[in-house]
Amino acid sequence: MTDERTPYVDKKVPKRLVLLARQSLRTILGPGEEVHGMFSVTRFRRSVSMLVVTDRRLLTLGDEHVGAPLVDEVMRAEVREVTIEREKVWTTGLVTAHTVHGEEVNLGTLTYTGSTFLRLDEVLARPTGGWLPTIPTPGPGARPGVEDVDDVPVGPGQGHSSHHPLIAHLTSLADLYDRGALTEAEFAAAKRRLLTETQPQVEPEA
């Protein structure tokens, strides 16, 4: 299992772009800001090549031929949810950040490889090491067959915990799915059960 502190790098990101992005991020990241995941994305207008998820922001980087500069940035504290609209029989997915201000920020289009969408779920659900909430990624309507990922509260002192039950279970499911041990339907059902079991119980009003 990958260490919680190790950034996840999408298999579709070329190694040369990873190196270039890391150089670019040295000037983009704030003091102590940590990268949680890097994903290959495309977009026609304001062209982008990578989506970077940090513990503070969602970033898009430009094309590698211009040095992968910062194109978009959305503060995690302002993100209400992230949706992925699957297209062309789920082979691609438009990633959109919905902010508390009612804005919709196009973060590019992912290309599906194995469990790409789940990996984005997992990265967005990583504890931030502070009071910032995890980012939910709703399923119904935006991502057929995949259920909602609810906020996972992070309290003081929890920080980066590879033993966080939701993260551990999501990672295990992803690994099984990557190895072909689970079908799409089995994976969706397992994730649905997991999320149902981890949701807090709400007492009915009197």
GROMACS .gro file of N, CA, C and O in nm, residues 6-63:
model
  232
    6THR      N    1   0.287   0.988   0.031
    6THR     CA    2   0.338   0.977  -0.104
    6THR      C    3   0.233   1.025  -0.204
    6THR      O    4   0.123   0.971  -0.207
    7PRO      N    5   0.264   1.125  -0.287
    7PRO     CA    6   0.166   1.171  -0.385
    7PRO      C    7   0.131   1.060  -0.484
    7PRO      O    8   0.219   0.987  -0.529
    8TYR      N    9   0.002   1.048  -0.516
    8TYR     CA   10  -0.039   0.953  -0.618
    8TYR      C   11  -0.016   1.018  -0.754
    8TYR      O   12  -0.054   1.133  -0.777
    9VAL      N   13   0.045   0.945  -0.846
    9VAL     CA   14   0.069   0.994  -0.982
    9VAL      C   15  -0.005   0.905  -1.080
    9VAL      O   16   0.021   0.785  -1.089
   10ASP      N   17  -0.098   0.965  -1.153
   10ASP     CA   18  -0.177   0.894  -1.253
   10ASP      C   19  -0.086   0.828  -1.356
   10ASP      O   20   0.013   0.886  -1.400
   11LYS      N   21  -0.119   0.705  -1.393
   11LYS     CA   22  -0.037   0.629  -1.487
   11LYS      C   23  -0.027   0.696  -1.624
   11LYS      O   24   0.066   0.671  -1.700
   12LYS      N   25  -0.124   0.781  -1.657
   12LYS     CA   26  -0.122   0.845  -1.788
   12LYS      C   27  -0.034   0.971  -1.794
   12LYS      O   28  -0.016   1.030  -1.900
   13VAL      N   29   0.022   1.011  -1.680
   13VAL     CA   30   0.111   1.127  -1.680
   13VAL      C   31   0.250   1.081  -1.723
   13VAL      O   32   0.312   1.000  -1.654
   14PRO      N   33   0.303   1.131  -1.835
   14PRO     CA   34   0.438   1.093  -1.879
   14PRO      C   35   0.543   1.132  -1.775
   14PRO      O   36   0.528   1.235  -1.707
   15LYS      N   37   0.648   1.052  -1.764
   15LYS     CA   38   0.751   1.079  -1.664
   15LYS      C   39   0.815   1.216  -1.685
   15LYS      O   40   0.847   1.287  -1.590
   16ARG      N   41   0.831   1.255  -1.814
   16ARG     CA   42   0.893   1.385  -1.841
   16ARG      C   43   0.806   1.499  -1.789
   16ARG      O   44   0.857   1.601  -1.742
   17LEU      N   45   0.672   1.479  -1.796
   17LEU     CA   46   0.581   1.582  -1.747
   17LEU      C   47   0.582   1.587  -1.594
   17LEU      O   48   0.570   1.695  -1.535
   18VAL      N   49   0.597   1.470  -1.531
   18VAL     CA   50   0.605   1.466  -1.384
   18VAL      C   51   0.725   1.548  -1.337
   18VAL      O   52   0.714   1.629  -1.244
   19LEU      N   53   0.840   1.528  -1.401
   19LEU     CA   54   0.961   1.601  -1.364
   19LEU      C   55   0.944   1.750  -1.386
   19LEU      O   56   0.982   1.832  -1.301
   20LEU      N   57   0.884   1.787  -1.500
   20LEU     CA   58   0.862   1.928  -1.531
   20LEU      C   59   0.763   1.991  -1.432
   20LEU      O   60   0.783   2.104  -1.384
   21ALA      N   61   0.658   1.916  -1.400
   21ALA     CA   62   0.557   1.967  -1.307
   21ALA      C   63   0.617   1.989  -1.168
   21ALA      O   64   0.587   2.089  -1.102
   22ARG      N   65   0.702   1.899  -1.126
   22ARG     CA   66   0.764   1.914  -0.994
   22ARG      C   67   0.852   2.038  -0.989
   22ARG      O   68   0.858   2.107  -0.886
   23GLN      N   69   0.920   2.067  -1.099
   23GLN     CA   70   1.002   2.188  -1.106
   23GLN      C   71   0.913   2.312  -1.098
   23GLN      O   72   0.942   2.407  -1.026
   24SER      N   73   0.802   2.309  -1.172
   24SER     CA   74   0.709   2.421  -1.172
   24SER      C   75   0.645   2.441  -1.035
   24SER      O   76   0.628   2.554  -0.988
   25LEU      N   77   0.611   2.330  -0.969
   25LEU     CA   78   0.545   2.337  -0.839
   25LEU      C   79   0.634   2.396  -0.730
   25LEU      O   80   0.584   2.446  -0.629
   26ARG      N   81   0.764   2.392  -0.749
   26ARG     CA   82   0.855   2.450  -0.649
   26ARG      C   83   0.829   2.598  -0.630
   26ARG      O   84   0.849   2.652  -0.521
   27THR      N   85   0.784   2.664  -0.737
   27THR     CA   86   0.756   2.807  -0.729
   27THR      C   87   0.608   2.835  -0.704
   27THR      O   88   0.570   2.948  -0.673
   28ILE      N   89   0.523   2.732  -0.718
   28ILE     CA   90   0.378   2.750  -0.704
   28ILE      C   91   0.330   2.718  -0.564
   28ILE      O   92   0.244   2.787  -0.508
   29LEU      N   93   0.385   2.612  -0.504
   29LEU     CA   94   0.338   2.569  -0.372
   29LEU      C   95   0.380   2.665  -0.263
   29LEU      O   96   0.488   2.724  -0.267
   30GLY      N   97   0.292   2.680  -0.163
   30GLY     CA   98   0.324   2.763  -0.049
   30GLY      C   99   0.407   2.686   0.052
   30GLY      O  100   0.423   2.564   0.042
   31PRO      N  101   0.460   2.754   0.152
   31PRO     CA  102   0.540   2.687   0.255
   31PRO      C  103   0.461   2.576   0.324
   31PRO      O  104   0.350   2.598   0.372
   32GLY      N  105   0.517   2.456   0.325
   32GLY     CA  106   0.451   2.343   0.390
   32GLY      C  107   0.338   2.280   0.313
   32GLY      O  108   0.281   2.180   0.357
   33GLU      N  109   0.304   2.333   0.195
   33GLU     CA  110   0.194   2.278   0.115
   33GLU      C  111   0.238   2.144   0.055
   33GLU      O  112   0.346   2.134  -0.002
   34GLU      N  113   0.153   2.042   0.066
   34GLU     CA  114   0.188   1.908   0.021
   34GLU      C  115   0.102   1.864  -0.096
   34GLU      O  116  -0.020   1.886  -0.098
   35VAL      N  117   0.164   1.798  -0.193
   35VAL     CA  118   0.093   1.742  -0.307
   35VAL      C  119   0.036   1.607  -0.268
   35VAL      O  120   0.107   1.521  -0.216
   36HIS      N  121  -0.093   1.587  -0.293
   36HIS     CA  122  -0.158   1.459  -0.265
   36HIS      C  123  -0.174   1.374  -0.391
   36HIS      O  124  -0.174   1.251  -0.383
   37GLY      N  125  -0.191   1.439  -0.507
   37GLY     CA  126  -0.211   1.360  -0.629
   37GLY      C  127  -0.189   1.443  -0.754
   37GLY      O  128  -0.208   1.565  -0.754
   38MET      N  129  -0.147   1.374  -0.862
   38MET     CA  130  -0.123   1.439  -0.992
   38MET      C  131  -0.193   1.356  -1.100
   38MET      O  132  -0.170   1.235  -1.109
   39PHE      N  133  -0.279   1.420  -1.179
   39PHE     CA  134  -0.359   1.350  -1.279
   39PHE      C  135  -0.346   1.416  -1.416
   39PHE      O  136  -0.342   1.539  -1.426
   40SER      N  137  -0.341   1.333  -1.519
   40SER     CA  138  -0.333   1.383  -1.656
   40SER      C  139  -0.472   1.430  -1.700
   40SER      O  140  -0.569   1.354  -1.693
   41VAL      N  141  -0.483   1.555  -1.744
   41VAL     CA  142  -0.611   1.610  -1.791
   41VAL      C  143  -0.589   1.689  -1.919
   41VAL      O  144  -0.477   1.729  -1.951
   42THR      N  145  -0.697   1.710  -1.993
   42THR     CA  146  -0.691   1.789  -2.116
   42THR      C  147  -0.803   1.892  -2.114
   42THR      O  148  -0.905   1.875  -2.046
   43ARG      N  149  -0.784   2.000  -2.190
   43ARG     CA  150  -0.887   2.101  -2.203
   43ARG      C  151  -0.853   2.186  -2.326
   43ARG      O  152  -0.737   2.216  -2.350
   44PHE      N  153  -0.954   2.222  -2.403
   44PHE     CA  154  -0.929   2.296  -2.525
   44PHE      C  155  -0.899   2.444  -2.499
   44PHE      O  156  -0.800   2.498  -2.547
   45ARG      N  157  -0.987   2.509  -2.426
   45ARG     CA  158  -0.964   2.650  -2.395
   45ARG      C  159  -0.880   2.661  -2.269
   45ARG      O  160  -0.900   2.587  -2.174
   46ARG      N  161  -0.787   2.755  -2.267
   46ARG     CA  162  -0.693   2.767  -2.155
   46ARG      C  163  -0.632   2.630  -2.129
   46ARG      O  164  -0.646   2.572  -2.023
   47SER      N  165  -0.565   2.579  -2.230
   47SER     CA  166  -0.516   2.441  -2.232
   47SER      C  167  -0.441   2.404  -2.105
   47SER      O  168  -0.360   2.480  -2.053
   48VAL      N  169  -0.470   2.283  -2.055
   48VAL     CA  170  -0.403   2.231  -1.936
   48VAL      C  171  -0.353   2.089  -1.964
   48VAL      O  172  -0.401   2.022  -2.055
   49SER      N  173  -0.256   2.046  -1.885
   49SER     CA  174  -0.201   1.911  -1.902
   49SER      C  175  -0.208   1.829  -1.774
   49SER      O  176  -0.195   1.707  -1.779
   50MET      N  177  -0.228   1.895  -1.660
   50MET     CA  178  -0.226   1.821  -1.534
   50MET      C  179  -0.316   1.886  -1.430
   50MET      O  180  -0.325   2.009  -1.421
   51LEU      N  181  -0.383   1.800  -1.352
   51LEU     CA  182  -0.458   1.842  -1.235
   51LEU      C  183  -0.378   1.799  -1.113
   51LEU      O  184  -0.343   1.682  -1.099
   52VAL      N  185  -0.349   1.894  -1.026
   52VAL     CA  186  -0.271   1.866  -0.905
   52VAL      C  187  -0.358   1.894  -0.783
   52VAL      O  188  -0.413   2.004  -0.769
   53VAL      N  189  -0.371   1.795  -0.696
   53VAL     CA  190  -0.447   1.811  -0.572
   53VAL      C  191  -0.347   1.823  -0.457
   53VAL      O  192  -0.263   1.735  -0.438
   54THR      N  193  -0.355   1.933  -0.383
   54THR     CA  194  -0.269   1.949  -0.266
   54THR      C  195  -0.356   1.950  -0.141
   54THR      O  196  -0.479   1.940  -0.149
   55ASP      N  197  -0.293   1.964  -0.027
   55ASP     CA  198  -0.370   1.969   0.097
   55ASP      C  199  -0.439   2.103   0.115
   55ASP      O  200  -0.520   2.119   0.207
   56ARG      N  201  -0.413   2.200   0.025
   56ARG     CA  202  -0.474   2.332   0.036
   56ARG      C  203  -0.552   2.376  -0.087
   56ARG      O  204  -0.644   2.456  -0.076
   57ARG      N  205  -0.512   2.323  -0.204
   57ARG     CA  206  -0.570   2.375  -0.328
   57ARG      C  207  -0.590   2.266  -0.432
   57ARG      O  208  -0.532   2.157  -0.424
   58LEU      N  209  -0.673   2.298  -0.532
   58LEU     CA  210  -0.684   2.219  -0.655
   58LEU      C  211  -0.621   2.306  -0.764
   58LEU      O  212  -0.664   2.420  -0.785
   59LEU      N  213  -0.520   2.253  -0.832
   59LEU     CA  214  -0.445   2.331  -0.930
   59LEU      C  215  -0.450   2.266  -1.067
   59LEU      O  216  -0.454   2.143  -1.077
   60THR      N  217  -0.447   2.346  -1.173
   60THR     CA  218  -0.423   2.292  -1.307
   60THR      C  219  -0.296   2.357  -1.360
   60THR      O  220  -0.271   2.476  -1.338
   61LEU      N  221  -0.216   2.275  -1.429
   61LEU     CA  222  -0.092   2.322  -1.489
   61LEU      C  223  -0.106   2.322  -1.640
   61LEU      O  224  -0.173   2.237  -1.698
   62GLY      N  225  -0.041   2.418  -1.705
   62GLY     CA  226  -0.048   2.432  -1.851
   62GLY      C  227   0.034   2.329  -1.925
   62GLY      O  228   0.093   2.238  -1.865
   63ASP      N  229   0.041   2.344  -2.056
   63ASP     CA  230   0.111   2.248  -2.142
   63ASP      C  231   0.260   2.243  -2.108
   63ASP      O  232   0.320   2.343  -2.067
   0.00000   0.00000   0.00000
